[in-house]
Amino acid sequence: DQQVKQNSPSLSVQEGRISILNCDYTNSMFDYFLWYKKYPAEGPTFLISISSIKDKNEDGRFTVFLNKSAKHLSLHIVPSQPGDSAVYFCAASESHFGNEKLTFGTGTRLTIIP
Amino acid sequence: DVKVTQSSRYLVKRTGEKVFLECVQDMDHENMFWYRQDPGLGLRLIYFSYDVKMKEKGDIPEGYSVSREKKERFSLILESASTNQTSMYLCASSSSSSGRETQYFGPGTRLLVL
């Protein structure tokens, strides 16, 4: 049972435009959400996170939005750059697990077209 | 900078062989994790450890075991490798010291079981 879903396996966006990656979850106990970015032949690297007490968190070109009622989060990248081409994973955790256990989505491959 | 290293980038093993994957972190992190990444399935947690000699099953522990004899080292063992264990294996570590710390990943080991 996939508790964290990324329904778009791939996404192509023109350089300079906005990239929007989506993630849905089913477990209402999740209260902390993260996005990771993965290049080929490298491990995932942390990008941005959001707690369930917020609905938006921004870090430079990256913004994560959380809609708790819809159990949906999204990552916005603006403007998109060629170096943003990677696989993006969203992940979620429950507070009673603290930071110990993350549940990951299936990933979205983002391609930025120059 | 947090550094998580994995003993091999690529491994080729035969069905039935015992396989050891080693992971070392240099940041004195309490928590360590083993995931496998497969196309269309994302990252799935195999085992994790909160402390030396402690281990917890993740979502897909069957066919695997782990060992954590020292804080910095977490080993994944495939007792009798099978072809369905061909995958990318990723190790991660995180700190329990404060708040919701992120997980830091190694570069991965791509294992092929023939």
JSON list of C-alpha atoms in Angstrom, two decimals:
[
{"chain": "A", "resi": 1, "resn": "ASP", "atom": "CA", "xyz": [0.00, 0.00, 0.00]},
{"chain": "A", "resi": 2, "resn": "GLN", "atom": "CA", "xyz": [1.66, 3.17, -1.26]},
{"chain": "A", "resi": 3, "resn": "GLN", "atom": "CA", "xyz": [1.15, 5.80, 1.43]},
{"chain": "A", "resi": 4, "resn": "VAL", "atom": "CA", "xyz": [3.03, 8.49, -0.50]},
{"chain": "A", "resi": 5, "resn": "LYS", "atom": "CA", "xyz": [2.26, 8.82, -4.20]},
{"chain": "A", "resi": 6, "resn": "GLN", "atom": "CA", "xyz": [3.80, 10.80, -6.99]},
{"chain": "A", "resi": 7, "resn": "ASN", "atom": "CA", "xyz": [1.47, 10.20, -9.90]},
{"chain": "A", "resi": 8, "resn": "SER", "atom": "CA", "xyz": [3.63, 11.81, -12.57]},
{"chain": "A", "resi": 9, "resn": "PRO", "atom": "CA", "xyz": [6.65, 9.64, -13.35]},
{"chain": "A", "resi": 10, "resn": "SER", "atom": "CA", "xyz": [8.11, 12.37, -15.55]},
{"chain": "A", "resi": 11, "resn": "LEU", "atom": "CA", "xyz": [7.79, 16.05, -16.31]},
{"chain": "A", "resi": 12, "resn": "SER", "atom": "CA", "xyz": [9.44, 18.27, -18.93]},
{"chain": "A", "resi": 13, "resn": "VAL", "atom": "CA", "xyz": [9.64, 22.04, -18.48]},
{"chain": "A", "resi": 14, "resn": "GLN", "atom": "CA", "xyz": [11.20, 24.81, -20.50]},
{"chain": "A", "resi": 15, "resn": "GLU", "atom": "CA", "xyz": [14.18, 26.57, -18.92]},
{"chain": "A", "resi": 16, "resn": "GLY", "atom": "CA", "xyz": [13.07, 29.70, -17.08]},
{"chain": "A", "resi": 17, "resn": "ARG", "atom": "CA", "xyz": [9.51, 28.48, -16.56]},
{"chain": "A", "resi": 18, "resn": "ILE", "atom": "CA", "xyz": [7.97, 27.14, -13.36]},
{"chain": "A", "resi": 19, "resn": "SER", "atom": "CA", "xyz": [8.23, 23.45, -12.52]},
{"chain": "A", "resi": 20, "resn": "ILE", "atom": "CA", "xyz": [5.49, 22.03, -10.31]},
{"chain": "A", "resi": 21, "resn": "LEU", "atom": "CA", "xyz": [5.93, 18.57, -8.83]},
{"chain": "A", "resi": 22, "resn": "ASN", "atom": "CA", "xyz": [3.05, 16.99, -6.97]},
{"chain": "A", "resi": 23, "resn": "CYS", "atom": "CA", "xyz": [2.75, 14.48, -4.15]},
{"chain": "A", "resi": 24, "resn": "ASP", "atom": "CA", "xyz": [-0.26, 12.94, -2.42]},
{"chain": "A", "resi": 25, "resn": "TYR", "atom": "CA", "xyz": [-0.36, 11.00, 0.81]},
{"chain": "A", "resi": 26, "resn": "THR", "atom": "CA", "xyz": [-2.95, 8.82, 2.51]},
{"chain": "A", "resi": 27, "resn": "ASN", "atom": "CA", "xyz": [-1.70, 8.56, 6.10]},
{"chain": "A", "resi": 28, "resn": "SER", "atom": "CA", "xyz": [-3.27, 11.37, 8.15]},
{"chain": "A", "resi": 29, "resn": "MET", "atom": "CA", "xyz": [-0.65, 10.84, 10.85]},
{"chain": "A", "resi": 30, "resn": "PHE", "atom": "CA", "xyz": [2.11, 12.22, 8.63]},
{"chain": "A", "resi": 31, "resn": "ASP", "atom": "CA", "xyz": [3.11, 15.62, 9.96]},
{"chain": "A", "resi": 32, "resn": "TYR", "atom": "CA", "xyz": [6.48, 16.35, 8.38]},
{"chain": "A", "resi": 33, "resn": "PHE", "atom": "CA", "xyz": [7.27, 16.34, 4.69]},
{"chain": "A", "resi": 34, "resn": "LEU", "atom": "CA", "xyz": [10.49, 16.57, 2.72]},
{"chain": "A", "resi": 35, "resn": "TRP", "atom": "CA", "xyz": [11.66, 16.77, -0.87]},
{"chain": "A", "resi": 36, "resn": "TYR", "atom": "CA", "xyz": [14.83, 15.09, -2.02]},
{"chain": "A", "resi": 37, "resn": "LYS", "atom": "CA", "xyz": [16.61, 15.45, -5.34]},
{"chain": "A", "resi": 38, "resn": "LYS", "atom": "CA", "xyz": [18.59, 12.65, -6.94]},
{"chain": "A", "resi": 39, "resn": "TYR", "atom": "CA", "xyz": [21.07, 12.77, -9.80]},
{"chain": "A", "resi": 40, "resn": "PRO", "atom": "CA", "xyz": [22.06, 9.55, -11.58]},
{"chain": "A", "resi": 41, "resn": "ALA", "atom": "CA", "xyz": [24.76, 7.55, -9.77]},
{"chain": "A", "resi": 42, "resn": "GLU", "atom": "CA", "xyz": [24.43, 9.72, -6.65]},
{"chain": "A", "resi": 43, "resn": "GLY", "atom": "CA", "xyz": [22.45, 9.40, -3.45]},
{"chain": "A", "resi": 44, "resn": "PRO", "atom": "CA", "xyz": [19.41, 11.63, -2.84]},
{"chain": "A", "resi": 45, "resn": "THR", "atom": "CA", "xyz": [20.14, 15.03, -1.33]},
{"chain": "A", "resi": 46, "resn": "PHE", "atom": "CA", "xyz": [17.78, 16.97, 0.89]},
{"chain": "A", "resi": 47, "resn": "LEU", "atom": "CA", "xyz": [16.11, 19.94, -0.78]},
{"chain": "A", "resi": 48, "resn": "ILE", "atom": "CA", "xyz": [13.39, 21.43, 1.41]},
{"chain": "A", "resi": 49, "resn": "SER", "atom": "CA", "xyz": [10.95, 20.42, 4.14]},
{"chain": "A", "resi": 50, "resn": "ILE", "atom": "CA", "xyz": [7.69, 21.55, 5.70]},
{"chain": "A", "resi": 51, "resn": "SER", "atom": "CA", "xyz": [5.96, 20.86, 8.98]},
{"chain": "A", "resi": 52, "resn": "SER", "atom": "CA", "xyz": [2.21, 20.30, 9.09]},
{"chain": "A", "resi": 53, "resn": "ILE", "atom": "CA", "xyz": [1.77, 23.46, 11.16]},
{"chain": "A", "resi": 54, "resn": "LYS", "atom": "CA", "xyz": [2.69, 25.46, 8.04]},
{"chain": "A", "resi": 55, "resn": "ASP", "atom": "CA", "xyz": [1.20, 25.60, 4.59]},
{"chain": "A", "resi": 56, "resn": "LYS", "atom": "CA", "xyz": [4.18, 27.06, 2.78]},
{"chain": "A", "resi": 57, "resn": "ASN", "atom": "CA", "xyz": [7.94, 27.04, 3.07]},
{"chain": "A", "resi": 58, "resn": "GLU", "atom": "CA", "xyz": [10.29, 28.88, 0.75]},
{"chain": "A", "resi": 59, "resn": "ASP", "atom": "CA", "xyz": [14.01, 28.55, 0.12]},
{"chain": "A", "resi": 60, "resn": "GLY", "atom": "CA", "xyz": [15.36, 30.54, -2.79]},
{"chain": "A", "resi": 61, "resn": "ARG", "atom": "CA", "xyz": [13.91, 29.18, -6.03]},
{"chain": "A", "resi": 62, "resn": "PHE", "atom": "CA", "xyz": [12.17, 26.32, -4.21]},
{"chain": "A", "resi": 63, "resn": "THR", "atom": "CA", "xyz": [8.80, 26.55, -2.47]},
{"chain": "A", "resi": 64, "resn": "VAL", "atom": "CA", "xyz": [6.83, 23.72, -0.94]},
{"chain": "A", "resi": 65, "resn": "PHE", "atom": "CA", "xyz": [3.08, 24.03, -0.42]},
{"chain": "A", "resi": 66, "resn": "LEU", "atom": "CA", "xyz": [1.07, 21.79, 1.89]},
{"chain": "A", "resi": 67, "resn": "ASN", "atom": "CA", "xyz": [-2.69, 21.30, 1.70]},
{"chain": "A", "resi": 68, "resn": "LYS", "atom": "CA", "xyz": [-3.54, 19.14, 4.70]},
{"chain": "A", "resi": 69, "resn": "SER", "atom": "CA", "xyz": [-7.23, 18.83, 3.95]},
{"chain": "A", "resi": 70, "resn": "ALA", "atom": "CA", "xyz": [-6.43, 17.44, 0.50]},
{"chain": "A", "resi": 71, "resn": "LYS", "atom": "CA", "xyz": [-3.41, 15.46, 1.76]},
{"chain": "A", "resi": 72, "resn": "HIS", "atom": "CA", "xyz": [-1.41, 17.04, -1.02]},
{"chain": "A", "resi": 73, "resn": "LEU", "atom": "CA", "xyz": [1.91, 18.80, -1.28]},
{"chain": "A", "resi": 74, "resn": "SER", "atom": "CA", "xyz": [3.69, 20.37, -4.18]},
{"chain": "A", "resi": 75, "resn": "LEU", "atom": "CA", "xyz": [7.18, 21.62, -4.95]},
{"chain": "A", "resi": 76, "resn": "HIS", "atom": "CA", "xyz": [7.52, 24.73, -7.10]},
{"chain": "A", "resi": 77, "resn": "ILE", "atom": "CA", "xyz": [10.81, 25.57, -8.77]},
{"chain": "A", "resi": 78, "resn": "VAL", "atom": "CA", "xyz": [11.03, 28.99, -10.34]},
{"chain": "A", "resi": 79, "resn": "PRO", "atom": "CA", "xyz": [12.77, 29.79, -12.54]},
{"chain": "A", "resi": 80, "resn": "SER", "atom": "CA", "xyz": [13.73, 26.28, -13.66]},
{"chain": "A", "resi": 81, "resn": "GLN", "atom": "CA", "xyz": [17.36, 25.74, -14.63]},
{"chain": "A", "resi": 82, "resn": "PRO", "atom": "CA", "xyz": [19.07, 22.91, -16.54]},
{"chain": "A", "resi": 83, "resn": "GLY", "atom": "CA", "xyz": [20.81, 21.80, -13.32]},
{"chain": "A", "resi": 84, "resn": "ASP", "atom": "CA", "xyz": [17.37, 21.07, -11.85]},
{"chain": "A", "resi": 85, "resn": "SER", "atom": "CA", "xyz": [17.04, 18.06, -14.16]},
{"chain": "A", "resi": 86, "resn": "ALA", "atom": "CA", "xyz": [16.93, 15.14, -11.72]},
{"chain": "A", "resi": 87, "resn": "VAL", "atom": "CA", "xyz": [14.55, 12.71, -10.04]},
{"chain": "A", "resi": 88, "resn": "TYR", "atom": "CA", "xyz": [12.59, 14.28, -7.19]},
{"chain": "A", "resi": 89, "resn": "PHE", "atom": "CA", "xyz": [11.24, 12.23, -4.30]},
{"chain": "A", "resi": 90, "resn": "CYS", "atom": "CA", "xyz": [8.79, 13.45, -1.71]},
{"chain": "A", "resi": 91, "resn": "ALA", "atom": "CA", "xyz": [8.90, 11.83, 1.72]},
{"chain": "A", "resi": 92, "resn": "ALA", "atom": "CA", "xyz": [6.80, 11.95, 4.88]},
{"chain": "A", "resi": 93, "resn": "SER", "atom": "CA", "xyz": [7.14, 11.05, 8.54]},
{"chain": "A", "resi": 94, "resn": "GLU", "atom": "CA", "xyz": [5.02, 10.78, 11.68]},
{"chain": "A", "resi": 95, "resn": "SER", "atom": "CA", "xyz": [5.94, 12.66, 14.85]},
{"chain": "A", "resi": 96, "resn": "HIS", "atom": "CA", "xyz": [6.00, 9.62, 17.09]},
{"chain": "A", "resi": 97, "resn": "PHE", "atom": "CA", "xyz": [8.73, 8.25, 14.89]},
{"chain": "A", "resi": 98, "resn": "GLY", "atom": "CA", "xyz": [10.59, 11.54, 15.08]},
{"chain": "A", "resi": 99, "resn": "ASN", "atom": "CA", "xyz": [13.09, 11.66, 12.32]},
{"chain": "A", "resi": 100, "resn": "GLU", "atom": "CA", "xyz": [13.79, 7.98, 12.30]},
{"chain": "A", "resi": 101, "resn": "LYS", "atom": "CA", "xyz": [11.54, 6.70, 9.54]},
{"chain": "A", "resi": 102, "resn": "LEU", "atom": "CA", "xyz": [10.64, 8.31, 6.25]},
{"chain": "A", "resi": 103, "resn": "THR", "atom": "CA", "xyz": [8.15, 6.98, 3.73]},
{"chain": "A", "resi": 104, "resn": "PHE", "atom": "CA", "xyz": [9.12, 7.91, 0.19]},
{"chain": "A", "resi": 105, "resn": "GLY", "atom": "CA", "xyz": [7.11, 8.39, -2.96]},
{"chain": "A", "resi": 106, "resn": "THR", "atom": "CA", "xyz": [7.98, 6.76, -6.27]},
{"chain": "A", "resi": 107, "resn": "GLY", "atom": "CA", "xyz": [9.73, 9.80, -7.71]},
{"chain": "A", "resi": 108, "resn": "THR", "atom": "CA", "xyz": [9.21, 12.21, -10.62]},
{"chain": "A", "resi": 109, "resn": "ARG", "atom": "CA", "xyz": [11.90, 12.65, -13.26]},
{"chain": "A", "resi": 110, "resn": "LEU", "atom": "CA", "xyz": [12.15, 16.34, -14.11]},
{"chain": "A", "resi": 111, "resn": "THR", "atom": "CA", "xyz": [13.78, 17.37, -17.37]},
{"chain": "A", "resi": 112, "resn": "ILE", "atom": "CA", "xyz": [14.52, 21.03, -18.01]},
{"chain": "A", "resi": 113, "resn": "ILE", "atom": "CA", "xyz": [14.65, 21.83, -21.69]},
{"chain": "A", "resi": 114, "resn": "PRO", "atom": "CA", "xyz": [17.19, 24.54, -22.59]},
{"chain": "B", "resi": 1, "resn": "ASP", "atom": "CA", "xyz": [29.92, 18.25, 5.75]},
{"chain": "B", "resi": 2, "resn": "VAL", "atom": "CA", "xyz": [28.17, 14.97, 6.44]},
{"chain": "B", "resi": 3, "resn": "LYS", "atom": "CA", "xyz": [29.75, 12.10, 4.62]},
{"chain": "B", "resi": 4, "resn": "VAL", "atom": "CA", "xyz": [28.14, 8.72, 4.11]},
{"chain": "B", "resi": 5, "resn": "THR", "atom": "CA", "xyz": [30.23, 6.22, 2.20]},
{"chain": "B", "resi": 6, "resn": "GLN", "atom": "CA", "xyz": [29.33, 2.83, 0.81]},
{"chain": "B", "resi": 7, "resn": "SER", "atom": "CA", "xyz": [31.92, 0.14, 0.26]},
{"chain": "B", "resi": 8, "resn": "SER", "atom": "CA", "xyz": [31.17, -0.56, -3.39]},
{"chain": "B", "resi": 9, "resn": "ARG", "atom": "CA", "xyz": [29.55, 1.38, -6.21]},
{"chain": "B", "resi": 10, "resn": "TYR", "atom": "CA", "xyz": [28.89, -1.75, -8.30]},
{"chain": "B", "resi": 11, "resn": "LEU", "atom": "CA", "xyz": [28.68, -5.42, -7.36]},
{"chain": "B", "resi": 12, "resn": "VAL", "atom": "CA", "xyz": [27.96, -8.54, -9.39]},
{"chain": "B", "resi": 13, "resn": "LYS", "atom": "CA", "xyz": [27.09, -11.67, -7.44]},
{"chain": "B", "resi": 14, "resn": "ARG", "atom": "CA", "xyz": [25.69, -15.10, -8.21]},
{"chain": "B", "resi": 15, "resn": "THR", "atom": "CA", "xyz": [22.41, -16.52, -6.94]},
{"chain": "B", "resi": 16, "resn": "GLY", "atom": "CA", "xyz": [22.88, -18.10, -3.52]},
{"chain": "B", "resi": 17, "resn": "GLU", "atom": "CA", "xyz": [25.97, -16.11, -2.57]},
{"chain": "B", "resi": 18, "resn": "LYS", "atom": "CA", "xyz": [26.15, -14.27, 0.74]},
{"chain": "B", "resi": 19, "resn": "VAL", "atom": "CA", "xyz": [26.53, -10.54, 0.09]},
{"chain": "B", "resi": 20, "resn": "PHE", "atom": "CA", "xyz": [27.74, -7.84, 2.46]},
{"chain": "B", "resi": 21, "resn": "LEU", "atom": "CA", "xyz": [27.09, -4.16, 1.82]},
{"chain": "B", "resi": 22, "resn": "GLU", "atom": "CA", "xyz": [28.92, -1.79, 4.12]},
{"chain": "B", "resi": 23, "resn": "CYS", "atom": "CA", "xyz": [28.05, 1.77, 5.04]},
{"chain": "B", "resi": 24, "resn": "VAL", "atom": "CA", "xyz": [30.08, 4.22, 7.12]},
{"chain": "B", "resi": 25, "resn": "GLN", "atom": "CA", "xyz": [29.12, 7.71, 8.30]},
{"chain": "B", "resi": 26, "resn": "ASP", "atom": "CA", "xyz": [31.48, 10.24, 9.84]},
{"chain": "B", "resi": 27, "resn": "MET", "atom": "CA", "xyz": [29.05, 12.55, 11.67]},
{"chain": "B", "resi": 28, "resn": "ASP", "atom": "CA", "xyz": [28.40, 10.53, 14.83]},
{"chain": "B", "resi": 29, "resn": "HIS", "atom": "CA", "xyz": [24.76, 10.04, 13.80]},
{"chain": "B", "resi": 30, "resn": "GLU", "atom": "CA", "xyz": [22.60, 7.80, 15.95]},
{"chain": "B", "resi": 31, "resn": "ASN", "atom": "CA", "xyz": [20.28, 6.63, 13.17]},
{"chain": "B", "resi": 32, "resn": "MET", "atom": "CA", "xyz": [21.23, 4.63, 10.10]},
{"chain": "B", "resi": 33, "resn": "PHE", "atom": "CA", "xyz": [19.06, 3.21, 7.34]},
{"chain": "B", "resi": 34, "resn": "TRP", "atom": "CA", "xyz": [19.16, 0.86, 4.38]},
{"chain": "B", "resi": 35, "resn": "TYR", "atom": "CA", "xyz": [16.87, 1.42, 1.39]},
{"chain": "B", "resi": 36, "resn": "ARG", "atom": "CA", "xyz": [16.54, -0.10, -2.03]},
{"chain": "B", "resi": 37, "resn": "GLN", "atom": "CA", "xyz": [15.52, 1.92, -5.05]},
{"chain": "B", "resi": 38, "resn": "ASP", "atom": "CA", "xyz": [13.68, 0.29, -7.93]},
{"chain": "B", "resi": 39, "resn": "PRO", "atom": "CA", "xyz": [12.07, 1.90, -10.99]},
{"chain": "B", "resi": 40, "resn": "GLY", "atom": "CA", "xyz": [8.43, 2.77, -10.34]},
{"chain": "B", "resi": 41, "resn": "LEU", "atom": "CA", "xyz": [8.71, 1.84, -6.66]},
{"chain": "B", "resi": 42, "resn": "GLY", "atom": "CA", "xyz": [10.81, 4.67, -5.28]},
{"chain": "B", "resi": 43, "resn": "LEU", "atom": "CA", "xyz": [12.85, 4.17, -2.12]},
{"chain": "B", "resi": 44, "resn": "ARG", "atom": "CA", "xyz": [11.73, 1.39, 0.17]},
{"chain": "B", "resi": 45, "resn": "LEU", "atom": "CA", "xyz": [13.08, 0.97, 3.69]},
{"chain": "B", "resi": 46, "resn": "ILE", "atom": "CA", "xyz": [14.69, -2.39, 4.42]},
{"chain": "B", "resi": 47, "resn": "TYR", "atom": "CA", "xyz": [16.06, -1.96, 7.95]},
{"chain": "B", "resi": 48, "resn": "PHE", "atom": "CA", "xyz": [17.06, 0.86, 10.26]},
{"chain": "B", "resi": 49, "resn": "SER", "atom": "CA", "xyz": [18.98, 1.24, 13.48]},
{"chain": "B", "resi": 50, "resn": "TYR", "atom": "CA", "xyz": [18.65, 3.74, 16.33]},
{"chain": "B", "resi": 51, "resn": "ASP", "atom": "CA", "xyz": [21.83, 2.81, 18.11]},
{"chain": "B", "resi": 52, "resn": "VAL", "atom": "CA", "xyz": [24.65, 0.31, 18.27]},
{"chain": "B", "resi": 53, "resn": "LYS", "atom": "CA", "xyz": [23.32, -3.25, 18.27]},
{"chain": "B", "resi": 54, "resn": "MET", "atom": "CA", "xyz": [19.75, -1.96, 17.78]},
{"chain": "B", "resi": 55, "resn": "LYS", "atom": "CA", "xyz": [17.81, -2.75, 14.64]},
{"chain": "B", "resi": 56, "resn": "GLU", "atom": "CA", "xyz": [14.26, -2.38, 13.41]},
{"chain": "B", "resi": 57, "resn": "LYS", "atom": "CA", "xyz": [12.56, -3.90, 10.39]},
{"chain": "B", "resi": 58, "resn": "GLY", "atom": "CA", "xyz": [11.47, -1.55, 7.69]},
{"chain": "B", "resi": 59, "resn": "ASP", "atom": "CA", "xyz": [8.87, -2.19, 5.02]},
{"chain": "B", "resi": 60, "resn": "ILE", "atom": "CA", "xyz": [10.67, -4.95, 3.09]},
{"chain": "B", "resi": 61, "resn": "PRO", "atom": "CA", "xyz": [13.06, -6.85, 5.43]},
{"chain": "B", "resi": 62, "resn": "GLU", "atom": "CA", "xyz": [12.54, -10.31, 3.94]},
{"chain": "B", "resi": 63, "resn": "GLY", "atom": "CA", "xyz": [15.75, -11.84, 2.64]},
{"chain": "B", "resi": 64, "resn": "TYR", "atom": "CA", "xyz": [17.94, -9.29, 4.43]},
{"chain": "B", "resi": 65, "resn": "SER", "atom": "CA", "xyz": [19.62, -8.88, 7.77]},
{"chain": "B", "resi": 66, "resn": "VAL", "atom": "CA", "xyz": [21.73, -6.09, 9.27]},
{"chain": "B", "resi": 67, "resn": "SER", "atom": "CA", "xyz": [24.53, -5.58, 11.73]},
{"chain": "B", "resi": 68, "resn": "ARG", "atom": "CA", "xyz": [25.51, -2.49, 13.71]},
{"chain": "B", "resi": 69, "resn": "GLU", "atom": "CA", "xyz": [28.49, -3.26, 15.95]},
{"chain": "B", "resi": 70, "resn": "LYS", "atom": "CA", "xyz": [29.90, 0.27, 15.86]},
{"chain": "B", "resi": 71, "resn": "LYS", "atom": "CA", "xyz": [28.04, 3.59, 15.78]},
{"chain": "B", "resi": 72, "resn": "GLU", "atom": "CA", "xyz": [29.55, 4.68, 12.47]},
{"chain": "B", "resi": 73, "resn": "ARG", "atom": "CA", "xyz": [29.03, 1.45, 10.56]},
{"chain": "B", "resi": 74, "resn": "PHE", "atom": "CA", "xyz": [25.85, -0.28, 9.37]},
{"chain": "B", "resi": 75, "resn": "SER", "atom": "CA", "xyz": [26.03, -3.43, 7.29]},
{"chain": "B", "resi": 76, "resn": "LEU", "atom": "CA", "xyz": [23.35, -4.97, 5.11]},
{"chain": "B", "resi": 77, "resn": "ILE", "atom": "CA", "xyz": [23.58, -8.72, 4.56]},
{"chain": "B", "resi": 78, "resn": "LEU", "atom": "CA", "xyz": [21.89, -10.74, 1.86]},
{"chain": "B", "resi": 79, "resn": "GLU", "atom": "CA", "xyz": [22.06, -14.24, 3.32]},
{"chain": "B", "resi": 80, "resn": "SER", "atom": "CA", "xyz": [21.44, -15.97, -0.01]},
{"chain": "B", "resi": 81, "resn": "ALA", "atom": "CA", "xyz": [21.24, -13.57, -2.91]},
{"chain": "B", "resi": 82, "resn": "SER", "atom": "CA", "xyz": [18.41, -13.95, -5.39]},
{"chain": "B", "resi": 83, "resn": "THR", "atom": "CA", "xyz": [17.79, -12.31, -8.74]},
{"chain": "B", "resi": 84, "resn": "ASN", "atom": "CA", "xyz": [14.91, -10.25, -7.32]},
{"chain": "B", "resi": 85, "resn": "GLN", "atom": "CA", "xyz": [17.43, -8.55, -5.07]},
{"chain": "B", "resi": 86, "resn": "THR", "atom": "CA", "xyz": [19.07, -6.91, -8.06]},
{"chain": "B", "resi": 87, "resn": "SER", "atom": "CA", "xyz": [18.64, -3.24, -7.21]},
{"chain": "B", "resi": 88, "resn": "MET", "atom": "CA", "xyz": [20.25, 0.04, -6.16]},
{"chain": "B", "resi": 89, "resn": "TYR", "atom": "CA", "xyz": [20.97, -0.02, -2.42]},
{"chain": "B", "resi": 90, "resn": "LEU", "atom": "CA", "xyz": [21.18, 3.26, -0.56]},
{"chain": "B", "resi": 91, "resn": "CYS", "atom": "CA", "xyz": [22.43, 3.86, 2.95]},
{"chain": "B", "resi": 92, "resn": "ALA", "atom": "CA", "xyz": [21.47, 6.94, 4.97]},
{"chain": "B", "resi": 93, "resn": "SER", "atom": "CA", "xyz": [22.13, 8.41, 8.40]},
{"chain": "B", "resi": 94, "resn": "SER", "atom": "CA", "xyz": [20.53, 11.06, 10.58]},
{"chain": "B", "resi": 95, "resn": "SER", "atom": "CA", "xyz": [20.89, 12.62, 13.98]},
{"chain": "B", "resi": 96, "resn": "SER", "atom": "CA", "xyz": [18.37, 12.28, 16.80]},
{"chain": "B", "resi": 97, "resn": "SER", "atom": "CA", "xyz": [19.81, 15.24, 18.68]},
{"chain": "B", "resi": 98, "resn": "SER", "atom": "CA", "xyz": [17.22, 17.88, 17.85]},
{"chain": "B", "resi": 99, "resn": "GLY", "atom": "CA", "xyz": [14.03, 18.36, 15.97]},
{"chain": "B", "resi": 100, "resn": "ARG", "atom": "CA", "xyz": [13.27, 16.77, 12.67]},
{"chain": "B", "resi": 101, "resn": "GLU", "atom": "CA", "xyz": [16.68, 16.15, 11.19]},
{"chain": "B", "resi": 102, "resn": "THR", "atom": "CA", "xyz": [17.02, 15.11, 7.59]},
{"chain": "B", "resi": 103, "resn": "GLN", "atom": "CA", "xyz": [18.58, 11.91, 6.36]},
{"chain": "B", "resi": 104, "resn": "TYR", "atom": "CA", "xyz": [21.88, 12.05, 4.52]},
{"chain": "B", "resi": 105, "resn": "PHE", "atom": "CA", "xyz": [22.49, 9.47, 1.84]},
{"chain": "B", "resi": 106, "resn": "GLY", "atom": "CA", "xyz": [25.50, 7.66, 0.47]},
{"chain": "B", "resi": 107, "resn": "PRO", "atom": "CA", "xyz": [26.13, 7.34, -3.29]},
{"chain": "B", "resi": 108, "resn": "GLY", "atom": "CA", "xyz": [24.51, 3.92, -3.53]},
{"chain": "B", "resi": 109, "resn": "THR", "atom": "CA", "xyz": [25.60, 0.42, -4.49]},
{"chain": "B", "resi": 110, "resn": "ARG", "atom": "CA", "xyz": [24.19, -1.05, -7.67]},
{"chain": "B", "resi": 111, "resn": "LEU", "atom": "CA", "xyz": [23.91, -4.81, -7.13]},
{"chain": "B", "resi": 112, "resn": "LEU", "atom": "CA", "xyz": [23.37, -7.27, -9.95]},
{"chain": "B", "resi": 113, "resn": "VAL", "atom": "CA", "xyz": [22.52, -10.85, -8.96]},
{"chain": "B", "resi": 114, "resn": "LEU", "atom": "CA", "xyz": [22.97, -13.36, -11.79]}
]
